[in-house]
Short mmCIF file of C-alpha atoms in Angstrom, two decimals:
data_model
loop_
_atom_site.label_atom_id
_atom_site.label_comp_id
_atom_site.label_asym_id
_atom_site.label_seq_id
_atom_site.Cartn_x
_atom_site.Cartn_y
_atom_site.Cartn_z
CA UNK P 28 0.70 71.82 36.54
CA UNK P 29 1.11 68.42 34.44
CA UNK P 30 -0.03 67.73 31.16
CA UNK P 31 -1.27 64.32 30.79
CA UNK P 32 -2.61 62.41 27.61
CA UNK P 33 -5.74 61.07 28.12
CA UNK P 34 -6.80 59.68 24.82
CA UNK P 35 -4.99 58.68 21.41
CA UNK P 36 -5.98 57.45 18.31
CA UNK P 37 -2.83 55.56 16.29
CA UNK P 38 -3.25 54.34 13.08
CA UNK P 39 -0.82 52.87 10.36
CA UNK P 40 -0.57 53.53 6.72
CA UNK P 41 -2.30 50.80 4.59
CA UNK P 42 -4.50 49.02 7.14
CA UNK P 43 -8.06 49.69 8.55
CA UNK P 44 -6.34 48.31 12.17
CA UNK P 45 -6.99 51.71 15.11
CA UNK P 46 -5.25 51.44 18.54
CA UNK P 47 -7.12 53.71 21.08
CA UNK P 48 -5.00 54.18 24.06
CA UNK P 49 -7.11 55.66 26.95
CA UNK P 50 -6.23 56.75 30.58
CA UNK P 51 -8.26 58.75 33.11
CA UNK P 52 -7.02 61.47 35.80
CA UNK P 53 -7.91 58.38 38.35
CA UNK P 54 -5.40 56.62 36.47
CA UNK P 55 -2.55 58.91 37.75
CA UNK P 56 -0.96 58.61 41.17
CA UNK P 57 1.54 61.09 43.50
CA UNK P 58 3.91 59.32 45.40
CA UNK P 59 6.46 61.75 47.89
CA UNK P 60 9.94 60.24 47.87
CA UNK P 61 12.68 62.11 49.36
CA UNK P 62 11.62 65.72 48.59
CA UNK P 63 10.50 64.71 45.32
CA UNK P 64 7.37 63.30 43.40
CA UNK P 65 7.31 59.71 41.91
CA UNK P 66 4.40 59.95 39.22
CA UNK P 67 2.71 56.66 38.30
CA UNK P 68 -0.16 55.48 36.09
CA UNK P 69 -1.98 52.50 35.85
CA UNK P 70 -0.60 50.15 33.25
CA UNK P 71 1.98 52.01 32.37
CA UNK P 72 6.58 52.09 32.61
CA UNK P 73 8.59 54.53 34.22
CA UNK P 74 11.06 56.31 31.72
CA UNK P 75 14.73 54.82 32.72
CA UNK P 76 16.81 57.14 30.78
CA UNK P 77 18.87 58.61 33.45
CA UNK P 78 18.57 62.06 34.42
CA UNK P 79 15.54 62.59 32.09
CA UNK P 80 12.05 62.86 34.02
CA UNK P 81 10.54 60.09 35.56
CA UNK P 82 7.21 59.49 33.92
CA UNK P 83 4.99 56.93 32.85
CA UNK P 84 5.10 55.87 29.49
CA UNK P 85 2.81 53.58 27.60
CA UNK P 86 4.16 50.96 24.72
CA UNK P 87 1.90 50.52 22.42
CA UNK P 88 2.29 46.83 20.21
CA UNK P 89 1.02 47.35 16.30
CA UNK P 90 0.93 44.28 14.18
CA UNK P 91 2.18 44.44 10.62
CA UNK P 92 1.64 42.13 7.86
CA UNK P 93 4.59 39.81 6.54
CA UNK P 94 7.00 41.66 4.64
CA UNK P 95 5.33 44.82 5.34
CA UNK P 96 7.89 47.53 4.69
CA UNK P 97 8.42 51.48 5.18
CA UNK P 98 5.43 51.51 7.03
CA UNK P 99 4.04 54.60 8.34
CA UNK P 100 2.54 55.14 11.87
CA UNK P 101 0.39 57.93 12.38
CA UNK P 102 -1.50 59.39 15.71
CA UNK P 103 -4.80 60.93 14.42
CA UNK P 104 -6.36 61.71 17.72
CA UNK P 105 -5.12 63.23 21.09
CA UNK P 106 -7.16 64.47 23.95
CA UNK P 107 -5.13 65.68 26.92
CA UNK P 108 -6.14 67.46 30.71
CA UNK P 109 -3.70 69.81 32.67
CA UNK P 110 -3.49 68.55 36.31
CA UNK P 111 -4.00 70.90 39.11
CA UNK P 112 -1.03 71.47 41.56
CA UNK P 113 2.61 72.11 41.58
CA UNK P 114 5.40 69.07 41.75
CA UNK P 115 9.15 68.20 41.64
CA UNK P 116 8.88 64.87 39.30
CA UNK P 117 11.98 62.75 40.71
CA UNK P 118 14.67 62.22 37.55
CA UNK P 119 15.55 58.65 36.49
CA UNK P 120 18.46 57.60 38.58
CA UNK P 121 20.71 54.97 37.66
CA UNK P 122 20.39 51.42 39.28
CA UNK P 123 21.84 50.79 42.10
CA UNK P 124 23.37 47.42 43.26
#
C-alpha cells in the first residue's frame, strides 16, 4: 500500500498568508517500467536523489516580507489516503548521457 498526502495546510509565523496544497487519488498515476513502478502525480517533480525512492514531490513557493528573518514555517493541516495494491517504486537513477 502507498500513503499519499492529499491535503495540507502551511502557514508561516507572523503573517495571516495559508497555502493549501491539495491532490486527489485521480491525481496519482502507475506507470510499469522494467519490472518496476514509476509513480507520478499531476503537477508535481520526481525526487532525483539517487538511489532514494522515486516519488512525486510538490514545491511549495511562500512569500516573505523584506528583511523578514528567522522565520518559521509551520504545516497545520494534513489529510492523507492509503492506496490499495502492492508496488516496487523504481529508485532515482543517475542521468545518463
Amino acid at each position: 500500500m502507498i500513503l499519499i498526502l492529499l491535503s495540507t495546510l502551511i502557514a508561516y509565523e507572523h503573517s495571516t498568508d495559508i497555502k493549501h496544497v491539495d491532490f486527489t487519488k485521480q491525481d496519482v498515476l502507475f506507470l510499469p517500467a522494467d519490472g518496476y513502478t514509476k509513480m507520478r502525480m499531476i503537477g508535481c517533480e520526481i525526487t532525483d536523489e539517487i538511489g532514494a525512492p522515486e516519488v512525486p514531490v510538490k514545491a511549495v513557493k511562500v512569500a516573505l516580507p523584506y528583511g523578514a528573518r528567522n522565520v518559521a514555517l509551520e504545516i497545520i493541516a494534513v489529510e492523507t489516503e492509503l492506496l490499495d495494491g502492492e508496488y516496487l517504486i523504481s529508485c532515482a537513477q543517475p542521468p545518463v548521457i
